[in-house]
PDB file of C-alpha atoms in Angstrom:
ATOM      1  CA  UNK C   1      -6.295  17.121 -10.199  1.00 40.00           C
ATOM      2  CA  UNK C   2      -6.016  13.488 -10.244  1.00 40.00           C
ATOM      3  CA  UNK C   3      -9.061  10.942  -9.984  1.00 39.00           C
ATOM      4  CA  UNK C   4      -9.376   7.973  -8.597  1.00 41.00           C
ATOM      5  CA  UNK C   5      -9.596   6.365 -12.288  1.00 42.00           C
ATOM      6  CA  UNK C   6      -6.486   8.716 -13.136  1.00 41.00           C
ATOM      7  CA  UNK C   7      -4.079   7.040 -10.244  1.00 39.00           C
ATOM      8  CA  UNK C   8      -1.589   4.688 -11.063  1.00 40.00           C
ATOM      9  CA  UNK C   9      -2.330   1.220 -10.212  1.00 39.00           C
ATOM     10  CA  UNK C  10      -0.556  -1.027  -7.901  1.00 37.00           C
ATOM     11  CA  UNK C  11       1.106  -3.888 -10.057  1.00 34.00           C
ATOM     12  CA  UNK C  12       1.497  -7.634  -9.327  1.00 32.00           C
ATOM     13  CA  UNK C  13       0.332  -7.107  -5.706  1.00 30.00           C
ATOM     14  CA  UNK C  14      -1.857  -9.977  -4.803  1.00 29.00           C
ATOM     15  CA  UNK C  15      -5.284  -9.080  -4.765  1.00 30.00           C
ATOM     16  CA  UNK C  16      -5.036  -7.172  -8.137  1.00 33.00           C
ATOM     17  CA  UNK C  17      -8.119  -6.591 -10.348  1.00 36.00           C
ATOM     18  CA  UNK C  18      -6.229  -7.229 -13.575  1.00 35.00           C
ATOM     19  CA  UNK C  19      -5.332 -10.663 -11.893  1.00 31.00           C
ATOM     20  CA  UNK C  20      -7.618 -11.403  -9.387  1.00 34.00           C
ATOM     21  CA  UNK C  21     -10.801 -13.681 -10.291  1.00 43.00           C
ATOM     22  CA  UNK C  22      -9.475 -12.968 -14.412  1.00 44.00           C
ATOM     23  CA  UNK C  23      -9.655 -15.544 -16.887  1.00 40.00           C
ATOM     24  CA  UNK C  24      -6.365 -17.299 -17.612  1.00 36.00           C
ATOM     25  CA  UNK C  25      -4.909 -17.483 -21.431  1.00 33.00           C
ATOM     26  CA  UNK C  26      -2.099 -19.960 -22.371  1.00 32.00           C
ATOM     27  CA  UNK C  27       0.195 -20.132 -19.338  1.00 35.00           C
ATOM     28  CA  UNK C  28      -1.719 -19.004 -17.196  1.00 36.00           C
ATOM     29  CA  UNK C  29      -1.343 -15.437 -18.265  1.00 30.00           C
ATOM     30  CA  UNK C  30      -4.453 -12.841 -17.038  1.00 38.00           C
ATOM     31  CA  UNK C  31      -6.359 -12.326 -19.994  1.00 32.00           C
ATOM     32  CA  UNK C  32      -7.278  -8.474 -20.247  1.00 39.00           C
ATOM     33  CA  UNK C  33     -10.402  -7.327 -18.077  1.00 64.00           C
ATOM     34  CA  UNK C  34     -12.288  -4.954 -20.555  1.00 88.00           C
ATOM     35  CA  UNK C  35     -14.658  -2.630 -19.333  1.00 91.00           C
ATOM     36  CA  UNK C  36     -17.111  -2.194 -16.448  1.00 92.00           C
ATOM     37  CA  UNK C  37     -20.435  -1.742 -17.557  1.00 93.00           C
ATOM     38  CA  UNK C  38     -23.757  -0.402 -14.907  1.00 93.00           C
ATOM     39  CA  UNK C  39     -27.206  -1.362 -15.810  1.00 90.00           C
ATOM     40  CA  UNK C  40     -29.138   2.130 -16.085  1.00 86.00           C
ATOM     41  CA  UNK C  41     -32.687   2.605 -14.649  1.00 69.00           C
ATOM     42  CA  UNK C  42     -35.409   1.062 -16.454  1.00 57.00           C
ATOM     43  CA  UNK C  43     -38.553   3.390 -17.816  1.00 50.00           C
ATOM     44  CA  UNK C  44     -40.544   5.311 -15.280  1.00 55.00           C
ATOM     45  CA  UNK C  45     -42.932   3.398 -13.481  1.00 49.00           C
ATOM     46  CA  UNK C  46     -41.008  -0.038 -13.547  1.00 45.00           C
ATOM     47  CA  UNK C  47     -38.809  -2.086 -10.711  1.00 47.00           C
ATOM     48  CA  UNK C  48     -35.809  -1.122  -9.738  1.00 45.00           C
ATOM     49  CA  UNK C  49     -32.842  -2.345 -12.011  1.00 40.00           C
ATOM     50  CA  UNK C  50     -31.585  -5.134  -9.931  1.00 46.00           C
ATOM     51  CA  UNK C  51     -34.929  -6.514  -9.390  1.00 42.00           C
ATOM     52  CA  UNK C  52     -34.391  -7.943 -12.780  1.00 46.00           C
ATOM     53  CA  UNK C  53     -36.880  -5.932 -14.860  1.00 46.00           C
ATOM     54  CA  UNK C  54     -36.479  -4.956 -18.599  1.00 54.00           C
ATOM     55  CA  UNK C  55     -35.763  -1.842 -19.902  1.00 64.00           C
ATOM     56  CA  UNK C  56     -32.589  -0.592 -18.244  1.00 80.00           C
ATOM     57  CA  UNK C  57     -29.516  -0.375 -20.796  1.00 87.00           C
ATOM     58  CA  UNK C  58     -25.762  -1.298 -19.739  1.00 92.00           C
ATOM     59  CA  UNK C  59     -24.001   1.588 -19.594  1.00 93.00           C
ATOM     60  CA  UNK C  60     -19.902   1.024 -20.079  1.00 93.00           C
ATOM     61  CA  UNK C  61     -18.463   3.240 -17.017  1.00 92.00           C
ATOM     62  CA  UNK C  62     -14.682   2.900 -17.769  1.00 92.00           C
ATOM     63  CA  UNK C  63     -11.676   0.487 -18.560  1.00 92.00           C
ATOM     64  CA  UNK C  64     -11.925  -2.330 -15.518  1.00 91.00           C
ATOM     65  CA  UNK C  65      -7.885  -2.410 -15.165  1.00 89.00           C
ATOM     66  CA  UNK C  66      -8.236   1.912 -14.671  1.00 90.00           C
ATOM     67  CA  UNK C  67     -10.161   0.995 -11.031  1.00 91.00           C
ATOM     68  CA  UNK C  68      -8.014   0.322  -7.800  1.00 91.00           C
ATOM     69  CA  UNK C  69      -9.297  -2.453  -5.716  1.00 92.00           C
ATOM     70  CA  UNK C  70     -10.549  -1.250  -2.273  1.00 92.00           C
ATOM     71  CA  UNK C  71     -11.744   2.145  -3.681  1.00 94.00           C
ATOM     72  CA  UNK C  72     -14.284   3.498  -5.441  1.00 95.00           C
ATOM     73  CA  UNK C  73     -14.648   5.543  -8.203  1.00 96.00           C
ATOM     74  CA  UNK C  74     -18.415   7.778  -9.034  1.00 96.00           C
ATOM     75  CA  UNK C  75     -19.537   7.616 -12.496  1.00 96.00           C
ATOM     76  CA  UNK C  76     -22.816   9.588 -14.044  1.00 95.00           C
ATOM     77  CA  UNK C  77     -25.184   7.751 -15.666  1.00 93.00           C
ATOM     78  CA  UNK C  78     -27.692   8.872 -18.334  1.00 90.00           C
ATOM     79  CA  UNK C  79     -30.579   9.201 -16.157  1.00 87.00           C
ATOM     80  CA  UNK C  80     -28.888  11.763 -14.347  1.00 90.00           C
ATOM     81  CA  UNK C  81     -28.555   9.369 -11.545  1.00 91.00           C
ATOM     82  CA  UNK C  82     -24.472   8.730  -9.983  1.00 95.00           C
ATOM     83  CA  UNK C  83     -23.384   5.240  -9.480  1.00 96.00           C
ATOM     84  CA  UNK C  84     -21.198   4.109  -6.911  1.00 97.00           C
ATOM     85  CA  UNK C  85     -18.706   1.315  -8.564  1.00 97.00           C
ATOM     86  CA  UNK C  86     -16.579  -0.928  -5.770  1.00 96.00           C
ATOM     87  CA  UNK C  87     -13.470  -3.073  -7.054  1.00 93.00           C
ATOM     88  CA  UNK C  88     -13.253  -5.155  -4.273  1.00 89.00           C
ATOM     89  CA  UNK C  89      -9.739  -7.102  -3.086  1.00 87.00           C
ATOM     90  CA  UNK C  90     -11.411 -10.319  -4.441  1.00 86.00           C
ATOM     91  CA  UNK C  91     -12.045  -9.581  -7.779  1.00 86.00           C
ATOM     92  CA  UNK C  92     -15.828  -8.904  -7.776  1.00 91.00           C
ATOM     93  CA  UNK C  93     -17.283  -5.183  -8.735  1.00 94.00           C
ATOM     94  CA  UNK C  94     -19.830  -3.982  -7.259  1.00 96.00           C
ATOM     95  CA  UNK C  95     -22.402  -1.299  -7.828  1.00 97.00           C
ATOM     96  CA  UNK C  96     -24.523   0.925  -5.709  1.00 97.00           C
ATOM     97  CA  UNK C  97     -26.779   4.519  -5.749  1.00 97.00           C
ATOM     98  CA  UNK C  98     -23.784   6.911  -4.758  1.00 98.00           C
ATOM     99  CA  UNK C  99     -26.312   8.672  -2.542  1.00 97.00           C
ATOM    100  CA  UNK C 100     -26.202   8.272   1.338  1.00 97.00           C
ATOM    101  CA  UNK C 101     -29.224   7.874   2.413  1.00 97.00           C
ATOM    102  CA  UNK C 102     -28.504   9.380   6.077  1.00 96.00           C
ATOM    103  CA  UNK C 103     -27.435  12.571   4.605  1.00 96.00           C
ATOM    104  CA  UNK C 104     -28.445  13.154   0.801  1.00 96.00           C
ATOM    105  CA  UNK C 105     -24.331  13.829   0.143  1.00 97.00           C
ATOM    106  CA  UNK C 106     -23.503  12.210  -3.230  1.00 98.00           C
ATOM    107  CA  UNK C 107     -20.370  10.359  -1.271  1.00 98.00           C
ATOM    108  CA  UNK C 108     -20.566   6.607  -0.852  1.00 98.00           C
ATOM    109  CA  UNK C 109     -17.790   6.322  -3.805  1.00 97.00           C
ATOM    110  CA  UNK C 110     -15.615   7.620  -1.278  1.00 97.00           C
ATOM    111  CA  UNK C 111     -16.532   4.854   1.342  1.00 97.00           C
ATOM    112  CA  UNK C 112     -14.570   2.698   3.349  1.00 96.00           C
ATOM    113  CA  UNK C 113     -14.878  -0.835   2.073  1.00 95.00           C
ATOM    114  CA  UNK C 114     -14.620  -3.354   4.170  1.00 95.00           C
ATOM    115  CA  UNK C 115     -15.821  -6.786   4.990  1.00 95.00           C
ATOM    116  CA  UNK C 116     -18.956  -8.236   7.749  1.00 96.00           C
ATOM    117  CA  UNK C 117     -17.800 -11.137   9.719  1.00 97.00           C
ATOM    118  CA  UNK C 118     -19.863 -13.662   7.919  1.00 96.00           C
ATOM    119  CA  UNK C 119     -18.146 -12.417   4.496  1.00 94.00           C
ATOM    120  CA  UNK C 120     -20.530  -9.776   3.426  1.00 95.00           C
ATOM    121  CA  UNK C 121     -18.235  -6.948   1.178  1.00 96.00           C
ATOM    122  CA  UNK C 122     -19.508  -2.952   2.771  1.00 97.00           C
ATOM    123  CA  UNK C 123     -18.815   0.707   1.989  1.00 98.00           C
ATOM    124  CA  UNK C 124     -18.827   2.970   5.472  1.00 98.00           C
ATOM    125  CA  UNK C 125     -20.554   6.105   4.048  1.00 97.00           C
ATOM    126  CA  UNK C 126     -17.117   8.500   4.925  1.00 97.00           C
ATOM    127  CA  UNK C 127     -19.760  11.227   6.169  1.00 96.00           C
ATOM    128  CA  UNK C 128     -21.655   9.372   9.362  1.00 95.00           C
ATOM    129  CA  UNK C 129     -19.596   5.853   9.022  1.00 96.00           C
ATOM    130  CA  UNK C 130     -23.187   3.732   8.646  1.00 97.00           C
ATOM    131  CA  UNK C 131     -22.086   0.724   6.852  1.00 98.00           C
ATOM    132  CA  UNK C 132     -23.910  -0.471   3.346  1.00 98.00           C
ATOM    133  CA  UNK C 133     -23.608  -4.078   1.995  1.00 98.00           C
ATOM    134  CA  UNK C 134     -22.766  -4.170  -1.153  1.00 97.00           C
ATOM    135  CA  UNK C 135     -24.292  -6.990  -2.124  1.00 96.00           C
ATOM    136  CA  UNK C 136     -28.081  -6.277  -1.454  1.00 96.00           C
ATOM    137  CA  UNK C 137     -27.972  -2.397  -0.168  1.00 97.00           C
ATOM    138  CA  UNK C 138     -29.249  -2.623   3.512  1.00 97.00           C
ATOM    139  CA  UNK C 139     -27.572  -0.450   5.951  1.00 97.00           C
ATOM    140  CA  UNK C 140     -25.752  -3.135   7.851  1.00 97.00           C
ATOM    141  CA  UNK C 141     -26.267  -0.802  11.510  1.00 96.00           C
ATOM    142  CA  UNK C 142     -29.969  -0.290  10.448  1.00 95.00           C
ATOM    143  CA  UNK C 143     -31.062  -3.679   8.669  1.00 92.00           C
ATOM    144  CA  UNK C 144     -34.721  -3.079   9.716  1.00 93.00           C
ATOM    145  CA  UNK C 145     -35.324  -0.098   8.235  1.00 93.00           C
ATOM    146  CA  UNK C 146     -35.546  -0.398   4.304  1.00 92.00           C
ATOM    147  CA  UNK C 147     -35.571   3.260   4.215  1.00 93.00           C
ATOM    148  CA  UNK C 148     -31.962   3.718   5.092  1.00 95.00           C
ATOM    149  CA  UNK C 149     -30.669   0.796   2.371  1.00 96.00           C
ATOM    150  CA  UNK C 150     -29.163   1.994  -1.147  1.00 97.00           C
ATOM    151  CA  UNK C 151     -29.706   1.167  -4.486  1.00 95.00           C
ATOM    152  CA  UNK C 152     -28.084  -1.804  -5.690  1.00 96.00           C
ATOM    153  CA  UNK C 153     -27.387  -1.387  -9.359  1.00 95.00           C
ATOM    154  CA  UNK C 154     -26.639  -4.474 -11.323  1.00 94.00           C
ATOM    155  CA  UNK C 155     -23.365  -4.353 -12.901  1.00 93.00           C
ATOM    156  CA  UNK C 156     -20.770  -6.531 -14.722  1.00 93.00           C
ATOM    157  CA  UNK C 157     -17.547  -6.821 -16.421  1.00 93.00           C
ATOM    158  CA  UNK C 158     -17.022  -7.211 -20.318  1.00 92.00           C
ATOM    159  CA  UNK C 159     -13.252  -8.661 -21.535  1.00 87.00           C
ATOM    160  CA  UNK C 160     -11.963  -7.140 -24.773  1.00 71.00           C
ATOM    161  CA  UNK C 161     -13.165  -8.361 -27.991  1.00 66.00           C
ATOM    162  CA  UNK C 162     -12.012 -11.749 -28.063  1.00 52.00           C
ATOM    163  CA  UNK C 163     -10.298 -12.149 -24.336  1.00 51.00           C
ATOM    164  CA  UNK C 164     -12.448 -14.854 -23.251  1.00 49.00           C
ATOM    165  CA  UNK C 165     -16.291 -15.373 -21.681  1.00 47.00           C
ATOM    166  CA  UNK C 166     -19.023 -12.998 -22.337  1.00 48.00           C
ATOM    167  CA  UNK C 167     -18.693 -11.132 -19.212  1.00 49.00           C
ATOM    168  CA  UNK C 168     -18.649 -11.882 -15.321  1.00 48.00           C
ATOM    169  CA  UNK C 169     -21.581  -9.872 -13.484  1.00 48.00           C
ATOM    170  CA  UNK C 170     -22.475  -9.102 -10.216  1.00 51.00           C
ATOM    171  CA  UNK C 171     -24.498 -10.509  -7.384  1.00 48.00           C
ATOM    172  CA  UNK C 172     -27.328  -7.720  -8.192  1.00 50.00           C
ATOM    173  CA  UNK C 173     -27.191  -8.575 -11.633  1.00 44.00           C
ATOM    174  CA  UNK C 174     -30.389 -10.267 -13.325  1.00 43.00           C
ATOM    175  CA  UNK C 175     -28.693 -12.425 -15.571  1.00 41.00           C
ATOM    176  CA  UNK C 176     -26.498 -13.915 -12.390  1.00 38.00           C
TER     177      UNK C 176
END
């Protein structure tokens, strides 16, 4: 059976995630991406993770240039939770609960993604089609009700050992 993270990536296309938003070595050549890493739930009784509290631990989820941009890809983290991890077309990653909150389904890494008008990047859960933004976790068609948003998990990517800065996060990360 083959994964998303197991599918062959589209090369040179504009748009790519080894190339898009990268950091340029001599030439202009992309510099490797590294490895996405998630920001795991902080101790019981604390914030939420992307509220910026301390305790959570960065989890690496896999190789950045093994994602697709435009799909996601579900990864388990140690708290038993699943985390829902968006390449977008523009170079950002994003990370969210992979629970729907309309239907409990553990499917949101299968999502649609897609953009709001204003700019906002989305996942479309692929069971009921509500939309999620990806950058704060309200459900776009419900923004009123906090109890249909998701989890916005702070995440970021790491370049290789010596490739270049110490890592480009996330909107929902802390340190952003």
């Amino acid at each position: 059976m083959t994964t998303a993270i197991d599918r062959p990536r589209p090369t040179g296309a504009s748009g790519d995630l080894a190339t898009a938003d990268a950091p340029t070595g001599t030439g202009g050549a992309p510099v490797p991406m590294g490895v996405v890493q998630v920001l795991s739930a902080p101790p019981a009784g604390t914030e939420r993770a992307v509220a910026g509290t301390d305790g959570g631990e960065w989890v690496t989820v896999c190789a950045a240039e093994r994602l697709t941009p435009g799909r996601g890809v579900a990864a388990l983290l140690p708290d038993g939770r699943q985390a829902a991890v968006f390449p977008t077309r523009a170079g950002r990653v994003h990370a969210i609960d992979n629970r729907d909150p309309f239907t409990g389904a553990m499917v949101l890494s299968r999502g649609l993604l897609g953009t709001t008008a204003d700019g906002t990047p989305f996942v479309a859960s692929p069971l009921l089609k509500q939309r999620f933004a990806l950058t704060d976790g309200r459900c776009l068609d419900e923004p009123d009700n906090p109890d249909r948003a998701v989890t916005v998990l702070a995440c970021r990517v790491v370049p290789a050992a010596g490739s270049g800065p110490e890592g480009r996060t996330s909107p929902g990360d802390p340190t952003d």
